[in-house]
C-alpha cells in the first residue's frame, strides 16, 4: 500500500538502500550518508572492521579472514543484521542520538517496483532495528520521479527509467501513480560483467575488481557511438601465466559486448510503451524519457536510447541521488498533493 504524503511528512528520516550505494536523508539536515553498500567483517571474531568507501576499497585486497560483504542485493536486503550494523556505522553516533530523542520515530524506505512481501518485510525489519517505530515504503520509481523534478501529479504522462546496479526499472507515470511499469534484471553490474567476460575471452586478461568503471569512463562522452575513442589501455592479470599484463583494447569490440545487455533494456522500454494507453504515449513524444540512477551516466547510453526509440532522452542533473532527494522532498513537505474531490450529486 502506497503511503500518503501526510504519512511521509511525519517521518523523521528516509533510507534508500541500493545494490551499489546506501543513502540516508534526515529531515532538517538533508542527505547525510551517500556511501557504497559494503561492509568488511573479521570472520574469526565477527567484528565489523569497515563500512562504506573504505570497505569498498578493501574488496579483493584482504587476507583470508577478512570478508567484504554486501548486505543488499538487487535493491533487496539479503542480510538484515549486517544491513543494520552497516547503517548504524554509516549514520554515526551523533545523528543516531538525535533520532533517538524522537518520541515516536518514523522512517521511510525505497523499495523496487513490484517488490515481493518478503523483500518489503526485510526493508521494514532493517529500519525497525535502528529504532523506527513505523516504516513507510515508497516505490523507487515514484521517489526518483519526484527527486528529478518530474510533474508526476499532473494528468500528463511522464516516463522515467531508473538505471540501477542490479536492475533497470521503466515506468510511465500520471496523476501521481504508476500507469505501467517493467523491471528488467539488467543493470550496471551486467554491463560490468559483459566487459569482464569480453576481456577474459578475447585478451585472456583478468581485471581487478575496481577496474571496470574506469574502463567505462575511458569510452568518453561518446562511448557507445563510433565517435568515441578507438582504443584504450587496460592493466590486468594474464589468465595463463598469472603475471601482470597491459593490453590495448579496441573500444569498438567493447561497445559490441556492452550492447548485448543494453538490448534487454530497449526491449523492456518497448513492452512498457506497448501496454501504455495511446493518449499517454502521445504525451511522451514531446516529453521523452528521464534517466536517473548511477548507470544512467554510462557514456553514450542516452544517445543509444534516442536512436532506438526516436524520443527525447534526458539525464537528471544528479541522477545517482534522485530517489533520496525525492524521499527528502516528501519528508520536508515540498510536494503539493493533487486533491481530487468527489463531485456532489
Short mmCIF file of C-alpha atoms in Angstrom, two decimals:
data_model
loop_
_atom_site.label_atom_id
_atom_site.label_comp_id
_atom_site.label_asym_id
_atom_site.label_seq_id
_atom_site.Cartn_x
_atom_site.Cartn_y
_atom_site.Cartn_z
CA UNK A 1 0.00 0.00 0.00
CA UNK A 2 1.44 3.37 -1.03
CA UNK A 3 1.66 5.79 1.89
CA UNK A 4 0.05 9.21 1.63
CA UNK A 5 2.09 12.42 1.58
CA UNK A 6 0.69 13.23 5.02
CA UNK A 7 2.12 9.98 6.41
CA UNK A 8 5.50 10.68 4.80
CA UNK A 9 5.63 14.21 6.28
CA UNK A 10 5.54 12.62 9.73
CA UNK A 11 8.69 10.58 9.02
CA UNK A 12 11.97 11.73 10.56
CA UNK A 13 14.45 10.06 8.21
CA UNK A 14 14.48 8.12 4.95
CA UNK A 15 16.78 5.42 3.60
CA UNK A 16 17.48 4.46 0.01
CA UNK A 17 19.07 1.01 0.23
CA UNK A 18 20.53 0.38 -3.21
CA UNK A 19 22.56 -2.55 -4.51
CA UNK A 20 25.57 -0.27 -5.04
CA UNK A 21 25.15 2.66 -2.62
CA UNK A 22 23.20 3.47 0.53
CA UNK A 23 21.81 6.96 1.07
CA UNK A 24 20.21 8.38 4.20
CA UNK A 25 18.18 11.59 4.32
CA UNK A 26 17.43 13.14 7.72
CA UNK A 27 14.60 15.64 7.99
CA UNK A 28 16.01 19.11 8.56
CA UNK A 29 19.61 18.00 7.91
CA UNK A 30 19.44 16.80 4.29
CA UNK A 31 21.43 13.97 2.75
CA UNK A 32 23.81 12.82 5.48
CA UNK A 33 25.00 9.47 4.05
CA UNK A 34 25.99 8.58 0.49
CA UNK A 35 28.29 5.55 0.72
CA UNK A 36 28.77 2.18 -1.01
CA UNK A 37 26.64 -0.64 0.39
CA UNK A 38 29.63 -2.66 1.61
CA UNK A 39 30.95 -3.87 4.95
CA UNK A 40 34.21 -5.61 5.87
CA UNK A 41 33.92 -8.30 8.57
CA UNK A 42 36.53 -10.27 10.53
CA UNK A 43 35.30 -13.85 10.11
CA UNK A 44 37.28 -15.01 13.18
CA UNK A 45 35.68 -12.64 15.66
CA UNK A 46 32.62 -11.37 13.77
CA UNK A 47 33.76 -7.79 14.34
CA UNK A 48 32.87 -5.11 11.81
CA UNK A 49 36.10 -3.58 10.51
CA UNK A 50 34.96 -1.03 7.93
CA UNK A 51 31.85 0.16 6.09
CA UNK A 52 31.18 2.29 3.04
CA UNK A 53 34.01 3.63 0.90
CA UNK A 54 36.80 2.12 2.98
CA UNK A 55 35.20 -1.33 2.80
CA UNK A 56 34.72 -0.90 -0.94
CA UNK A 57 38.43 -0.16 -1.40
CA UNK A 58 39.24 -3.33 0.55
CA UNK A 59 37.42 -5.55 -1.99
CA UNK A 60 39.84 -8.14 -3.35
CA UNK A 61 42.71 -6.85 -1.20
CA UNK A 62 42.09 -8.51 2.17
CA UNK A 63 43.62 -11.53 3.94
CA UNK A 64 41.54 -14.69 4.09
CA UNK A 65 39.95 -13.93 7.47
CA UNK A 66 38.52 -10.56 6.36
CA UNK A 67 35.49 -10.72 4.10
CA UNK A 68 33.82 -7.82 2.29
CA UNK A 69 30.07 -8.42 2.17
CA UNK A 70 27.15 -6.62 0.55
CA UNK A 71 24.02 -6.93 2.68
CA UNK A 72 21.87 -5.54 -0.15
CA UNK A 73 21.47 -7.39 -3.45
CA UNK A 74 19.29 -6.24 -6.31
CA UNK A 75 17.82 -3.46 -4.17
CA UNK A 76 16.65 -6.03 -1.60
CA UNK A 77 18.10 -6.58 1.87
CA UNK A 78 19.51 -10.12 1.97
CA UNK A 79 21.23 -9.88 5.38
CA UNK A 80 19.12 -7.87 7.83
CA UNK A 81 21.56 -7.97 10.75
CA UNK A 82 24.53 -6.88 8.63
CA UNK A 83 22.46 -4.15 6.96
CA UNK A 84 21.54 -2.80 10.39
CA UNK A 85 25.17 -2.82 11.56
CA UNK A 86 26.28 -1.12 8.36
CA UNK A 87 23.61 1.59 8.67
CA UNK A 88 24.45 2.28 12.33
CA UNK A 89 28.07 2.97 11.45
CA UNK A 90 27.24 4.98 8.34
CA UNK A 91 24.76 7.22 10.15
CA UNK A 92 27.13 7.83 13.07
CA UNK A 93 26.56 8.26 16.79
CA UNK A 94 25.67 11.96 16.65
CA UNK A 95 22.74 11.61 14.25
CA UNK A 96 21.57 8.40 15.91
CA UNK A 97 21.38 10.21 19.25
CA UNK A 98 19.31 12.95 17.61
CA UNK A 99 16.93 10.40 16.12
CA UNK A 100 16.56 8.52 19.43
CA UNK A 101 15.17 11.68 21.06
CA UNK A 102 12.09 11.50 18.84
CA UNK A 103 9.17 10.14 20.89
CA UNK A 104 7.77 8.07 18.03
CA UNK A 105 10.48 7.58 15.43
CA UNK A 106 9.17 7.14 11.88
CA UNK A 107 11.18 6.18 8.82
CA UNK A 108 10.66 5.84 5.08
CA UNK A 109 12.43 3.50 2.68
CA UNK A 110 12.61 2.93 -1.07
CA UNK A 111 11.68 -0.47 -2.45
CA UNK A 112 11.98 -1.67 -6.06
CA UNK A 113 8.86 -1.77 -8.17
CA UNK A 114 6.78 -4.91 -7.56
CA UNK A 115 8.98 -5.97 -4.64
CA UNK A 116 7.57 -9.12 -3.08
CA UNK A 117 6.27 -9.11 0.52
CA UNK A 118 9.44 -10.80 1.78
CA UNK A 119 11.62 -8.02 0.34
CA UNK A 120 9.33 -5.37 1.81
CA UNK A 121 9.45 -7.09 5.20
CA UNK A 122 13.25 -7.19 5.09
CA UNK A 123 13.40 -3.42 4.49
CA UNK A 124 10.99 -2.78 7.36
CA UNK A 125 12.89 -5.06 9.76
CA UNK A 126 16.17 -3.32 8.90
CA UNK A 127 14.83 0.10 9.89
CA UNK A 128 12.95 -1.22 12.92
CA UNK A 129 16.32 -2.50 14.16
CA UNK A 130 17.55 1.12 14.02
CA UNK A 131 14.77 2.22 16.38
CA UNK A 132 11.98 3.13 13.95
CA UNK A 133 8.51 2.53 15.38
CA UNK A 134 6.82 2.83 11.99
CA UNK A 135 8.24 2.41 8.47
CA UNK A 136 6.62 3.71 5.28
CA UNK A 137 7.61 2.08 1.98
CA UNK A 138 7.81 4.18 -1.21
CA UNK A 139 8.21 2.83 -4.73
CA UNK A 140 11.64 3.75 -6.07
CA UNK A 141 10.08 4.91 -9.34
CA UNK A 142 7.85 7.45 -7.58
CA UNK A 143 10.66 8.72 -5.35
CA UNK A 144 13.09 9.09 -8.27
CA UNK A 145 10.50 10.91 -10.39
CA UNK A 146 9.84 13.38 -7.57
CA UNK A 147 13.56 13.81 -6.95
CA UNK A 148 14.37 14.75 -10.55
CA UNK A 149 11.52 17.28 -10.73
CA UNK A 150 9.05 15.45 -12.97
CA UNK A 151 5.45 16.72 -12.64
CA UNK A 152 4.14 13.34 -11.52
CA UNK A 153 0.93 14.77 -10.01
CA UNK A 154 -0.36 16.13 -13.34
CA UNK A 155 -2.63 14.22 -15.75
CA UNK A 156 0.08 14.22 -18.44
CA UNK A 157 2.37 11.24 -18.94
CA UNK A 158 5.96 11.22 -17.75
CA UNK A 159 8.35 8.34 -18.40
CA UNK A 160 11.21 7.54 -16.05
CA UNK A 161 13.98 4.96 -16.28
CA UNK A 162 15.85 4.10 -13.08
CA UNK A 163 19.19 2.59 -14.12
CA UNK A 164 20.40 0.75 -11.02
CA UNK A 165 23.34 -1.53 -10.41
CA UNK A 166 21.31 -4.76 -10.40
CA UNK A 167 18.19 -3.87 -12.41
CA UNK A 168 16.63 -1.23 -14.62
CA UNK A 169 13.10 -0.04 -13.87
CA UNK A 170 10.99 1.71 -16.51
CA UNK A 171 7.60 3.30 -15.83
CA UNK A 172 5.01 5.68 -17.21
CA UNK A 173 3.51 7.91 -14.51
CA UNK A 174 0.37 10.02 -14.46
CA UNK A 175 -1.71 11.60 -11.67
CA UNK A 176 0.89 10.62 -9.09
CA UNK A 177 0.63 6.90 -9.81
CA UNK A 178 2.32 4.27 -11.95
CA UNK A 179 0.26 3.53 -15.06
CA UNK A 180 2.51 0.78 -16.37
CA UNK A 181 5.98 -0.37 -15.36
CA UNK A 182 8.58 -3.00 -16.11
CA UNK A 183 11.52 -4.24 -14.02
CA UNK A 184 14.36 -5.53 -16.20
CA UNK A 185 17.00 -7.63 -14.40
CA UNK A 186 19.83 -5.87 -16.24
CA UNK A 187 21.82 -3.03 -14.68
CA UNK A 188 25.29 -1.63 -14.29
CA UNK A 189 26.59 -4.91 -12.87
CA UNK A 190 25.51 -6.75 -16.03
CA UNK A 191 27.42 -4.22 -18.13
CA UNK A 192 30.49 -4.70 -15.92
CA UNK A 193 30.19 -8.47 -16.25
CA UNK A 194 29.93 -8.23 -20.05
CA UNK A 195 33.17 -6.20 -20.19
CA UNK A 196 34.98 -8.60 -17.85
CA UNK A 197 33.93 -11.62 -19.91
CA UNK A 198 34.94 -9.92 -23.16
CA UNK A 199 38.45 -9.20 -21.87
CA UNK A 200 38.79 -12.72 -20.49
CA UNK A 201 37.77 -14.43 -23.73
CA UNK A 202 39.35 -12.10 -26.26
CA UNK A 203 42.53 -10.99 -24.45
CA UNK A 204 42.93 -13.66 -21.72
CA UNK A 205 43.06 -10.86 -19.19
CA UNK A 206 41.52 -10.81 -15.71
CA UNK A 207 40.61 -7.39 -14.39
CA UNK A 208 40.96 -6.22 -10.80
CA UNK A 209 37.54 -5.74 -9.22
CA UNK A 210 37.94 -1.94 -9.20
CA UNK A 211 38.96 -1.54 -12.87
CA UNK A 212 35.68 -1.95 -14.75
CA UNK A 213 34.28 1.52 -14.05
CA UNK A 214 37.49 3.26 -15.25
CA UNK A 215 37.17 1.22 -18.44
CA UNK A 216 33.64 2.55 -18.97
CA UNK A 217 34.84 6.10 -18.36
CA UNK A 218 37.63 5.56 -20.88
CA UNK A 219 34.92 5.27 -23.53
CA UNK A 220 34.48 9.07 -23.09
CA UNK A 221 31.31 11.07 -23.74
CA UNK A 222 30.57 9.19 -26.97
CA UNK A 223 31.36 5.79 -25.54
CA UNK A 224 28.59 3.77 -27.19
CA UNK A 225 28.92 5.55 -30.55
CA UNK A 226 31.57 5.23 -33.28
CA UNK A 227 32.72 8.79 -32.49
CA UNK A 228 34.31 7.56 -29.25
CA UNK A 229 38.00 6.71 -28.74
CA UNK A 230 39.35 3.89 -30.91
CA UNK A 231 41.32 2.14 -28.17
CA UNK A 232 42.22 2.29 -24.50
CA UNK A 233 44.95 0.76 -22.34
CA UNK A 234 43.92 -1.76 -19.68
CA UNK A 235 46.03 -3.34 -16.93
CA UNK A 236 45.23 -6.77 -15.53
CA UNK A 237 46.46 -10.30 -14.83
CA UNK A 238 47.24 -12.82 -17.54
CA UNK A 239 44.95 -15.85 -17.25
CA UNK A 240 47.65 -18.37 -18.23
CA UNK A 241 50.79 -17.05 -16.51
CA UNK A 242 49.28 -15.08 -13.63
CA UNK A 243 51.65 -12.18 -14.38
CA UNK A 244 50.68 -8.55 -14.73
CA UNK A 245 50.00 -7.56 -18.33
CA UNK A 246 48.85 -4.47 -20.23
CA UNK A 247 46.75 -4.75 -23.39
CA UNK A 248 45.43 -2.25 -25.90
CA UNK A 249 41.68 -2.82 -26.09
CA UNK A 250 39.62 -1.95 -29.16
CA UNK A 251 36.69 0.06 -27.81
CA UNK A 252 34.50 -0.90 -30.79
CA UNK A 253 34.61 -4.51 -29.58
CA UNK A 254 33.81 -3.32 -26.04
CA UNK A 255 30.79 -1.45 -27.40
CA UNK A 256 29.59 -4.65 -29.07
CA UNK A 257 29.95 -6.54 -25.77
CA UNK A 258 28.01 -3.87 -23.88
CA UNK A 259 25.16 -3.75 -26.40
CA UNK A 260 24.00 -7.27 -25.51
CA UNK A 261 22.72 -6.40 -22.00
CA UNK A 262 21.56 -2.96 -23.12
CA UNK A 263 19.35 -4.52 -25.79
CA UNK A 264 17.31 -6.10 -22.99
CA UNK A 265 16.69 -2.60 -21.62
CA UNK A 266 15.44 -1.43 -25.03
CA UNK A 267 13.09 -4.42 -25.18
CA UNK A 268 11.71 -3.52 -21.74
CA UNK A 269 11.01 0.06 -22.87
CA UNK A 270 9.15 -1.33 -25.88
CA UNK A 271 7.00 -3.57 -23.67
CA UNK A 272 6.07 -0.63 -21.43
CA UNK A 273 5.05 1.52 -24.38
CA UNK A 274 3.01 -1.29 -25.98
CA UNK A 275 0.73 -1.67 -22.95
CA UNK A 276 0.53 2.07 -22.24
CA UNK A 277 -2.70 3.92 -23.28
CA UNK A 278 -2.24 5.73 -26.64
CA UNK A 279 -3.05 9.16 -25.16
CA UNK A 280 -0.16 8.86 -22.72
CA UNK A 281 2.23 7.62 -25.40
CA UNK A 282 1.35 10.74 -27.43
CA UNK A 283 2.45 12.88 -24.46
CA UNK A 284 5.80 11.09 -24.35
CA UNK A 285 6.67 12.07 -27.93
CA UNK A 286 7.41 15.60 -26.65
CA UNK A 287 8.39 14.85 -23.05
CA UNK A 288 10.61 11.85 -23.74
CA UNK A 289 12.38 9.68 -21.17
CA UNK A 290 14.07 10.86 -17.99
CA UNK A 291 17.07 8.75 -16.98
CA UNK A 292 18.11 8.51 -13.33
CA UNK A 293 20.34 6.16 -11.36
CA UNK A 294 24.10 5.67 -11.32
CA UNK A 295 24.19 3.63 -14.55
CA UNK A 296 22.48 6.47 -16.43
CA UNK A 297 25.93 8.06 -16.60
CA UNK A 298 27.26 5.27 -18.85
CA UNK A 299 28.84 7.26 -21.72
CA UNK A 300 26.65 7.30 -24.82
CA UNK A 301 23.75 5.34 -23.29
CA UNK A 302 21.33 8.26 -23.71
CA UNK A 303 22.28 8.67 -27.37
CA UNK A 304 21.70 4.96 -27.95
CA UNK A 305 18.18 5.27 -26.47
CA UNK A 306 17.40 8.32 -28.64
CA UNK A 307 18.30 6.43 -31.79
CA UNK A 308 16.38 3.30 -30.76
CA UNK A 309 13.16 4.97 -29.55
CA UNK A 310 13.02 8.19 -31.58
CA UNK A 311 12.04 10.06 -28.39
CA UNK A 312 13.94 12.76 -26.49
CA UNK A 313 16.09 11.33 -23.69
CA UNK A 314 17.20 13.45 -20.73
CA UNK A 315 19.57 12.69 -17.87
CA UNK A 316 18.73 14.16 -14.47
CA UNK A 317 21.07 16.76 -13.01
CA UNK A 318 22.14 14.41 -10.20
CA UNK A 319 20.87 11.04 -11.44
CA UNK A 320 22.56 9.00 -8.72
CA UNK A 321 20.75 10.61 -5.77
CA UNK A 322 17.31 11.33 -7.28
CA UNK A 323 15.50 8.69 -5.22
CA UNK A 324 16.96 10.00 -1.96
CA UNK A 325 16.16 13.59 -2.96
CA UNK A 326 12.60 12.57 -3.77
CA UNK A 327 12.17 10.95 -0.36
CA UNK A 328 13.59 14.09 1.23
CA UNK A 329 11.15 16.32 -0.66
CA UNK A 330 8.26 14.20 0.60
CA UNK A 331 9.56 14.30 4.19
CA UNK A 332 10.02 18.07 4.10
CA UNK A 333 6.53 18.62 2.64
CA UNK A 334 7.78 20.24 -0.57
CA UNK A 335 5.34 18.23 -2.71
CA UNK A 336 1.81 19.61 -3.06
CA UNK A 337 -0.69 16.77 -3.38
CA UNK A 338 -3.28 16.83 -6.15
CA UNK A 339 -6.69 16.61 -4.49
CA UNK A 340 -9.48 15.02 -6.48
CA UNK A 341 -12.64 15.79 -4.54
CA UNK A 342 -15.74 13.76 -5.38
CA UNK A 343 -18.43 15.64 -7.28
CA UNK A 344 -21.54 16.29 -5.24
CA UNK A 345 -24.71 14.93 -6.83
#
